[in-house]
Short mmCIF file of C-alpha atoms in Angstrom, two decimals:
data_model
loop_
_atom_site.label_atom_id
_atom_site.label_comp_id
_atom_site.label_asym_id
_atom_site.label_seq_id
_atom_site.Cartn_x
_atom_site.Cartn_y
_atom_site.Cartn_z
CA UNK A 1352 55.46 32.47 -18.41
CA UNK A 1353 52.50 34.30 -19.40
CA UNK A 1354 48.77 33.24 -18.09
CA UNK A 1355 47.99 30.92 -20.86
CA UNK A 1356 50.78 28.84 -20.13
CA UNK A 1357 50.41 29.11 -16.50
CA UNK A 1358 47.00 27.75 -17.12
CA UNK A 1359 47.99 25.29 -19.64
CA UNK A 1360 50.63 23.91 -17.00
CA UNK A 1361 48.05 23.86 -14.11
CA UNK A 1362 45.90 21.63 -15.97
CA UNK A 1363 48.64 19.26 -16.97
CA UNK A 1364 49.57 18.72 -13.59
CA UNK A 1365 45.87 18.41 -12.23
CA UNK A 1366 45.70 15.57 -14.41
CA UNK A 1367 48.91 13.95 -13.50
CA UNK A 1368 47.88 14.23 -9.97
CA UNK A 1369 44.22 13.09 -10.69
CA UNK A 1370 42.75 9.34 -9.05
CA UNK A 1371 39.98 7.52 -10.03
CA UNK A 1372 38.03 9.08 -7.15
CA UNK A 1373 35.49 12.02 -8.12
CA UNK A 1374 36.11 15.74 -7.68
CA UNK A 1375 33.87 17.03 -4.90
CA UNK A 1376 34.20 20.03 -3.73
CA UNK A 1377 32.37 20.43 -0.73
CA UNK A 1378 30.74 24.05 1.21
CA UNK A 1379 30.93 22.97 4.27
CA UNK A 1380 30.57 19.52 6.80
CA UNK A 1381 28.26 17.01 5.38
CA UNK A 1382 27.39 14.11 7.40
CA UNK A 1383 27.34 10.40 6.85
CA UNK A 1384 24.01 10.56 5.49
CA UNK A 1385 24.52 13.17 2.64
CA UNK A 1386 24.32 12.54 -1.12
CA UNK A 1387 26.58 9.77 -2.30
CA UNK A 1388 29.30 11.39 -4.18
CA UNK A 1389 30.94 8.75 -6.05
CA UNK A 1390 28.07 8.16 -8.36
CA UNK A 1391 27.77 9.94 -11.07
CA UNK A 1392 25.03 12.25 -12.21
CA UNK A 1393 22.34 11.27 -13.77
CA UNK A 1394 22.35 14.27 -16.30
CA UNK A 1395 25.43 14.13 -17.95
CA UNK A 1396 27.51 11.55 -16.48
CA UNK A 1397 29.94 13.59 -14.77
CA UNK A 1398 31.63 12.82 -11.32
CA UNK A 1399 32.34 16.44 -9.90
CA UNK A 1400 29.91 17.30 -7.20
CA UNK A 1401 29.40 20.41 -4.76
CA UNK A 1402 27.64 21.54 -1.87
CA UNK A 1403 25.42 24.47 -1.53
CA UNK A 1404 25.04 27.01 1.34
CA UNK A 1405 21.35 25.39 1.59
CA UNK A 1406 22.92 21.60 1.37
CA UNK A 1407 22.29 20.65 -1.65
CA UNK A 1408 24.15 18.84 -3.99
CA UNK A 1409 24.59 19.70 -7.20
CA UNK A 1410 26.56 19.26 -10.77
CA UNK A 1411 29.56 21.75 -11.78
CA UNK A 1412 28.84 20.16 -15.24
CA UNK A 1413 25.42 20.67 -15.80
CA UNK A 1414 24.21 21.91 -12.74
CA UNK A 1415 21.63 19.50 -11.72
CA UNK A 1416 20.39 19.25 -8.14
CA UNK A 1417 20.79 16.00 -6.46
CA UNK A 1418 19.20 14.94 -3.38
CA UNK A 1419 20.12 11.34 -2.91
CA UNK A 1420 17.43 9.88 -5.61
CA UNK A 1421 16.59 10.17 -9.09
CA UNK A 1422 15.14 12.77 -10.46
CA UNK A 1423 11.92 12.89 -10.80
CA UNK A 1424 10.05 13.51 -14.34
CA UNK A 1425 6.82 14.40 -13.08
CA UNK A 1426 6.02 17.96 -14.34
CA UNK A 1427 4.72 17.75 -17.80
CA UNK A 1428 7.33 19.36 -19.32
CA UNK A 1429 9.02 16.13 -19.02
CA UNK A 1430 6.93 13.67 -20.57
CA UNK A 1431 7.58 11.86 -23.38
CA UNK A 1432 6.89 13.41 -26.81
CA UNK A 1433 4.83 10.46 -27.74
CA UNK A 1434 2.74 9.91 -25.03
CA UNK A 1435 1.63 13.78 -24.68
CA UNK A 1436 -2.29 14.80 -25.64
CA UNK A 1437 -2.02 17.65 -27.34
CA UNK A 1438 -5.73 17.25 -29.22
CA UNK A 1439 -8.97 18.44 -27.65
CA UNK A 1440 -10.81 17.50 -24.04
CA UNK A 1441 -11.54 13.81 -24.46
CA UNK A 1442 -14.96 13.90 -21.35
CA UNK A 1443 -17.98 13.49 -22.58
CA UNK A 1444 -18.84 16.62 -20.49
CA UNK A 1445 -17.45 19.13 -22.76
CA UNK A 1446 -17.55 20.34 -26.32
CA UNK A 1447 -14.03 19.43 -27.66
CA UNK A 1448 -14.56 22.17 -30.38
CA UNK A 1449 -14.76 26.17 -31.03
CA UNK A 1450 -11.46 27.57 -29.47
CA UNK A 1451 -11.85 31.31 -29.81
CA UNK A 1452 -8.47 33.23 -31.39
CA UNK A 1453 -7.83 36.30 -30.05
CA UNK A 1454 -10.22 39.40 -28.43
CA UNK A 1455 -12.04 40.55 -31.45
CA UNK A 1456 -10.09 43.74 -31.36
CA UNK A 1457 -6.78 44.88 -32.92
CA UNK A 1458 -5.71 45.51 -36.68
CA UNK A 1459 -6.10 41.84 -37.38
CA UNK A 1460 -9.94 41.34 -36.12
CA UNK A 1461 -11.12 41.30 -39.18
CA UNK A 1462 -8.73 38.26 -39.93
CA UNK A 1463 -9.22 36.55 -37.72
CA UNK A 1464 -12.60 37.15 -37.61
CA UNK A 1465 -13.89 33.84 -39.50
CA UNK A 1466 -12.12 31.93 -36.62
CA UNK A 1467 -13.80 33.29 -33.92
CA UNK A 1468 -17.47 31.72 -34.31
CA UNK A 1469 -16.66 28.07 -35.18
CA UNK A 1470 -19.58 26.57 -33.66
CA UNK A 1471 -22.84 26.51 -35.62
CA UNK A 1472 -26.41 26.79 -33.25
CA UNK A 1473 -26.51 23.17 -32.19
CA UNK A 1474 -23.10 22.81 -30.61
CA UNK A 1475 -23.32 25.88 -29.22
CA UNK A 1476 -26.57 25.00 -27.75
CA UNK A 1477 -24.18 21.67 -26.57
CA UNK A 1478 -22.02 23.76 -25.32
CA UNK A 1479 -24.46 25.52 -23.06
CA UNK A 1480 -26.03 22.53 -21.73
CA UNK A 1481 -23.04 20.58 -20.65
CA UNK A 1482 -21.28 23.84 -18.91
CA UNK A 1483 -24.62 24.38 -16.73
CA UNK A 1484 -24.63 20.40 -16.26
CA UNK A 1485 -21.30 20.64 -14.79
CA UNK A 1486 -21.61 23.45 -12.91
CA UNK A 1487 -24.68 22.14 -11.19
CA UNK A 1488 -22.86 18.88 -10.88
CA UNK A 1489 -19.88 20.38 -9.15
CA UNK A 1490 -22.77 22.81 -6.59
CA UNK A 1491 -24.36 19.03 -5.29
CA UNK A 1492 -20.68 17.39 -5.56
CA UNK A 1493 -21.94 14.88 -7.46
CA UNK A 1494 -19.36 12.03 -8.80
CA UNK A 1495 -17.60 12.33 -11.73
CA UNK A 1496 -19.27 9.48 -13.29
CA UNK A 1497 -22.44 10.53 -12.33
CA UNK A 1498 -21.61 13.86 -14.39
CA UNK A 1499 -20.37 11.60 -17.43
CA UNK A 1500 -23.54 9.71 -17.45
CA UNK A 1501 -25.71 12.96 -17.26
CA UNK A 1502 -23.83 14.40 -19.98
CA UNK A 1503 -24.20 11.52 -22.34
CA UNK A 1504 -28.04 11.93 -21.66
CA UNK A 1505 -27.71 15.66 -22.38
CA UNK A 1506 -26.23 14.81 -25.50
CA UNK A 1507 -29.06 12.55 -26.47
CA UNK A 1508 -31.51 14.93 -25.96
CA UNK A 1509 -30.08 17.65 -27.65
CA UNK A 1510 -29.47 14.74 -30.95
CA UNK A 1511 -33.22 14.18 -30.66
CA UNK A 1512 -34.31 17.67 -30.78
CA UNK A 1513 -35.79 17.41 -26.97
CA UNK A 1514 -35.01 20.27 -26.02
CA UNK A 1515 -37.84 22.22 -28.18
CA UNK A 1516 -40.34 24.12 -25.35
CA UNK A 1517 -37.56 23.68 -22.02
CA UNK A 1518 -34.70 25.64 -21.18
CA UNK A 1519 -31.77 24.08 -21.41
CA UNK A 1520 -30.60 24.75 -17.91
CA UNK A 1521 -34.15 22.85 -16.60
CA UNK A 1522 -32.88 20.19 -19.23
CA UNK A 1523 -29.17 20.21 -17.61
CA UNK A 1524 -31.36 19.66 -14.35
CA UNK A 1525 -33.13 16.86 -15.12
CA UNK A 1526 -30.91 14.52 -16.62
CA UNK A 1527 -28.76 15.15 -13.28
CA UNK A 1528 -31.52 14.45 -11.48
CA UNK A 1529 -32.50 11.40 -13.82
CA UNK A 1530 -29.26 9.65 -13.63
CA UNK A 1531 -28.97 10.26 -10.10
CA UNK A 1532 -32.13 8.63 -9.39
CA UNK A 1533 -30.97 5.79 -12.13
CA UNK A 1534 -27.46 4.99 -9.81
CA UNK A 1535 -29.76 4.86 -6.64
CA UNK A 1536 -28.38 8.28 -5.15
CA UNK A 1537 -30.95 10.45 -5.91
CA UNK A 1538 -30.85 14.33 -4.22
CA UNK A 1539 -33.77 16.04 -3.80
CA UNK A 1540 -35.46 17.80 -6.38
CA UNK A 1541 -35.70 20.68 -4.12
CA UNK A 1542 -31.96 20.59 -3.67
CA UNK A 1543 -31.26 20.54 -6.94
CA UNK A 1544 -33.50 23.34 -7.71
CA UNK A 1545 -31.88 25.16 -5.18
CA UNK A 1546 -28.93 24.83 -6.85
CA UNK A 1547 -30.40 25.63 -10.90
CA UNK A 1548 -30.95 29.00 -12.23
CA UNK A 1549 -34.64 27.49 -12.87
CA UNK A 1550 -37.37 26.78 -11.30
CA UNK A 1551 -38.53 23.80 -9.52
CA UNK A 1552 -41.76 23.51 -11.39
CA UNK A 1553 -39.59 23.63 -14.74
CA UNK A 1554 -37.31 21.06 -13.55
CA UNK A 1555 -40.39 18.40 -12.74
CA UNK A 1556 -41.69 18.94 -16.15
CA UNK A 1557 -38.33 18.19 -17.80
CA UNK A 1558 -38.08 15.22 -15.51
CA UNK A 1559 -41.48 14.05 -17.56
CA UNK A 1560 -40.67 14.78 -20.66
CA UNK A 1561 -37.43 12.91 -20.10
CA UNK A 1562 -39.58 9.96 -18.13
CA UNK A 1563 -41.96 9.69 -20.83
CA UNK A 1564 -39.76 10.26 -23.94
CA UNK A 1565 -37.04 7.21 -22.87
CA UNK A 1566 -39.51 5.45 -21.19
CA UNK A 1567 -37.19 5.24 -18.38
CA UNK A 1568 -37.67 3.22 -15.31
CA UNK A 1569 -36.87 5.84 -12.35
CA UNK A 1570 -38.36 4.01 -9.41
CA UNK A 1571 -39.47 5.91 -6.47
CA UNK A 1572 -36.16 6.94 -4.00
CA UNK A 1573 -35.99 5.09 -1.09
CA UNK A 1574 -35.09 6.48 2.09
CA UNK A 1575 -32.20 4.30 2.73
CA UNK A 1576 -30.31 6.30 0.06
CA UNK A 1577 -30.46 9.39 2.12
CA UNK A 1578 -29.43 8.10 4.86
CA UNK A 1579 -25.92 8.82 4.61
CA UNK A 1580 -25.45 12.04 2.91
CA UNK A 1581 -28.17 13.45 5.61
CA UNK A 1582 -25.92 12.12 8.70
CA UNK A 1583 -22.78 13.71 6.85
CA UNK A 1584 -24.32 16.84 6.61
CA UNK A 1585 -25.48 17.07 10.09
CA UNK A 1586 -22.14 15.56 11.92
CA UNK A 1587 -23.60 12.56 13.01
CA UNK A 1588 -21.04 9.68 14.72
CA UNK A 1589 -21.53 6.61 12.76
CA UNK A 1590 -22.88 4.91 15.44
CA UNK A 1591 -26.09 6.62 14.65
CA UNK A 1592 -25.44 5.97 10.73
CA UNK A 1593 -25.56 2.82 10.88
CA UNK A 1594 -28.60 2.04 13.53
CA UNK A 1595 -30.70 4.52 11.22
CA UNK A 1596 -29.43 2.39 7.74
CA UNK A 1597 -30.72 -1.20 9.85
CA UNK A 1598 -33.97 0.60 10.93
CA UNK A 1599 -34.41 2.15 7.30
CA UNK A 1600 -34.51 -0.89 6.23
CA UNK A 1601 -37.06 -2.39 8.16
CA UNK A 1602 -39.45 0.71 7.23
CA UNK A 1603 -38.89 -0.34 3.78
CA UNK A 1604 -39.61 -3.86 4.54
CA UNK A 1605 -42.78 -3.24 6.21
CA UNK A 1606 -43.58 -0.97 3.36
CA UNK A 1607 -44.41 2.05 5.76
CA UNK A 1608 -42.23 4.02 3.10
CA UNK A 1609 -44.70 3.82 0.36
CA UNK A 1610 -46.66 7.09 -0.39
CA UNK A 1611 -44.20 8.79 1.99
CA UNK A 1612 -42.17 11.74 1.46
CA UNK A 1613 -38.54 9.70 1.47
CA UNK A 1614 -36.30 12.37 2.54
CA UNK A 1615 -38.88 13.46 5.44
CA UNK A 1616 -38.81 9.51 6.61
CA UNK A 1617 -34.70 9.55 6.22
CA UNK A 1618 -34.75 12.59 8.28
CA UNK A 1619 -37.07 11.40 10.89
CA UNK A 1620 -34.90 7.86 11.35
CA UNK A 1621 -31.99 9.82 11.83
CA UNK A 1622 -33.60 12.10 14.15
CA UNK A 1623 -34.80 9.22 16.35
CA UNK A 1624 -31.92 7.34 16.06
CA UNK A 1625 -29.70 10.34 17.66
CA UNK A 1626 -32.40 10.67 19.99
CA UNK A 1627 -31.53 7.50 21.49
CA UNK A 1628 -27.30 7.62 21.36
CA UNK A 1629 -27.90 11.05 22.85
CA UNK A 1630 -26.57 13.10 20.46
CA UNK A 1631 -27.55 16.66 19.77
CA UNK A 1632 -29.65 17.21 16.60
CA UNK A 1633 -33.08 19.10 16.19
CA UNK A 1634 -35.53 18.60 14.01
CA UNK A 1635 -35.24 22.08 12.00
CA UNK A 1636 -31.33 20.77 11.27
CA UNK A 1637 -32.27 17.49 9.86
CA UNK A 1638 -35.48 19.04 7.98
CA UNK A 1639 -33.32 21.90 6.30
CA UNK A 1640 -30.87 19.17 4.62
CA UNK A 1641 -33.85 16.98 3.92
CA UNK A 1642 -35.43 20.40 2.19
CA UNK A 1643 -38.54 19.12 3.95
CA UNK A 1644 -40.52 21.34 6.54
CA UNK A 1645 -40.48 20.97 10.35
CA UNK A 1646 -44.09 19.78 10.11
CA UNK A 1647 -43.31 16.78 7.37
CA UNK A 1648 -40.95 15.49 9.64
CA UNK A 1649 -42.96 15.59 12.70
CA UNK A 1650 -45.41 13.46 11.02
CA UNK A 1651 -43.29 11.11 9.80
CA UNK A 1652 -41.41 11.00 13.18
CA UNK A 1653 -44.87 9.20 14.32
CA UNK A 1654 -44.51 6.49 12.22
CA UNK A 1655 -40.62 6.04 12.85
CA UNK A 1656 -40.95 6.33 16.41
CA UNK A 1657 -43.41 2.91 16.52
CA UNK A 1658 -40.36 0.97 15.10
CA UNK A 1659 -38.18 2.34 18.15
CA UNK A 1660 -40.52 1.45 20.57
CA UNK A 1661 -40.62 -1.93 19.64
CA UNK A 1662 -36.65 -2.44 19.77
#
């Protein structure tokens, strides 16, 4: 008989001697709580089944791996042609236009050439804008909304031609800085400063313009709304978080805030406030995230400190 019969024969017979029960072919012992062989696979449909050195089940049909569940579709590969996004950046934070086509260099450069600038002076002035907005965002991990809301400002002031006499990254500052203020979680200007390619002068005077142009209503920070960034920043339990939000509160109240330096009072409440839980924290710590000086906080330690006498 030669091999093709002998082959032809075996199969016969395998099927002859077949059940209803799957083929599994197993590596080696597999314990009650393995993969259930008897279902079939998810791929392809088939019911033969085997076990790897690294016990794992997988398909002889198809070769998918198995590990007790279905599979999966989470990679992107795998999602549905319909629902994919294949058209530009929808955020409000980014120029959805301008993709560049190759290096500039090559025998086709010259082609291609025409492709390569697709942005005329005002989106590209856009473009500018928003990627220093985000970067500065992303330096004072501000929240993503507050970096869609400063963008759409951005964009406003580039529409109205604002931008004439201020650099767009002191621009990109102050409408972070504006919005910030606007949601009641204002930083610093000096932080924010810190944190710009510009100066801090440049910044205030883009703050105006924007002010004054929009006529918005940016009211004064209070220093409640420092309170908890400045004890994150420092370590402090939130025992001491919380004491120095109540007593903020009643500075505000009183009005002893007004005409104050709000970060220096924020600092000085949480200074006094540790003071009394006996927690380590000195005045130069609390002053450097405040982006106050020793001496500002001092002073307004004298006021605070008449409020926790009193308690």
């Amino acid at each position: 008989m030669s091999s093709g019969q002998q082959s032809v024969a075996w199969r016969v017979a395998s099927e002859r001697t077949s059940t209803d029960e799957p083929t599994v072919v197993d590596s080696e012992e597999s314990s009650a709580n393995d993969f259930d062989t008897t279902a079939a696979c998810t791929e392809c449909g088939a019911q033969s089944f085997t076990r790897s050195a690294a016990s794992e089940w997988y398909c002889e049909a198809c070769g998918a791996v198995h590990t007790g569940a279905e599979i999966e579709f989470s990679e992107p590969g795998w999602k549905p042609q319909e629902d994919r996004r294949t058209g530009p950046a929808a955020s409000v934070s980014r120029v959805s236009v301008g993709t560049k086509i190759g290096d500039g260099s090559g025998a086709g450069a010259g082609f291609w050439a025409r492709f390569n600038n697709r942005l005329d002076h005002a989106n590209e002035t856009l473009r500018h804008g928003l990627r220093e907005l985000r970067a500065l965002a992303t330096s004072l991990e501000a929240s993503d909304s507050l970096v869609d809301q400063a963008a759409y400002l951005f964009r406003r002031v580039a529409d109205d031609s604002l931008l004439v006499g201020h650099s767009i990254e002191a621009m990109a500052a102050a409408c972070v800085h504006v919005t910030a203020r606007e949601d009641y979680n204002p930083f610093p200007l000096k932080q924010i400063a810190d944190a710009s390619p510009v100066s801090l002068d440049d910044i205030r005077s883009a703050v105006s313009k924007l002010v004054r142009e929009y006529d918005r209503q940016v009211a004064p920070p209070l220093p409640s709304a420092f309170i908890a960034r400045f004890a994150s920043e420092t370590s402090l339990p939130t025992a001491v978080r919380q004491r120095a939000s109540n007593l903020a509160d009643a500075v505000i109240e009183d009005g002893a805030h007004v005409g104050q330096s709000p970060t220096g009072i924020a600092a000085a409440i949480l200074y006094g406030v540790a003071q009394g839980h006996d927690v380590e924290v000195t005045q130069s710590d609390l002053a450097d995230v405040a982006y106050v000086s020793v001496v500002t906080l001092s002073r307004h330690w004298q006021t605070v400190q008449t409020y926790l006498d009193d308690e």
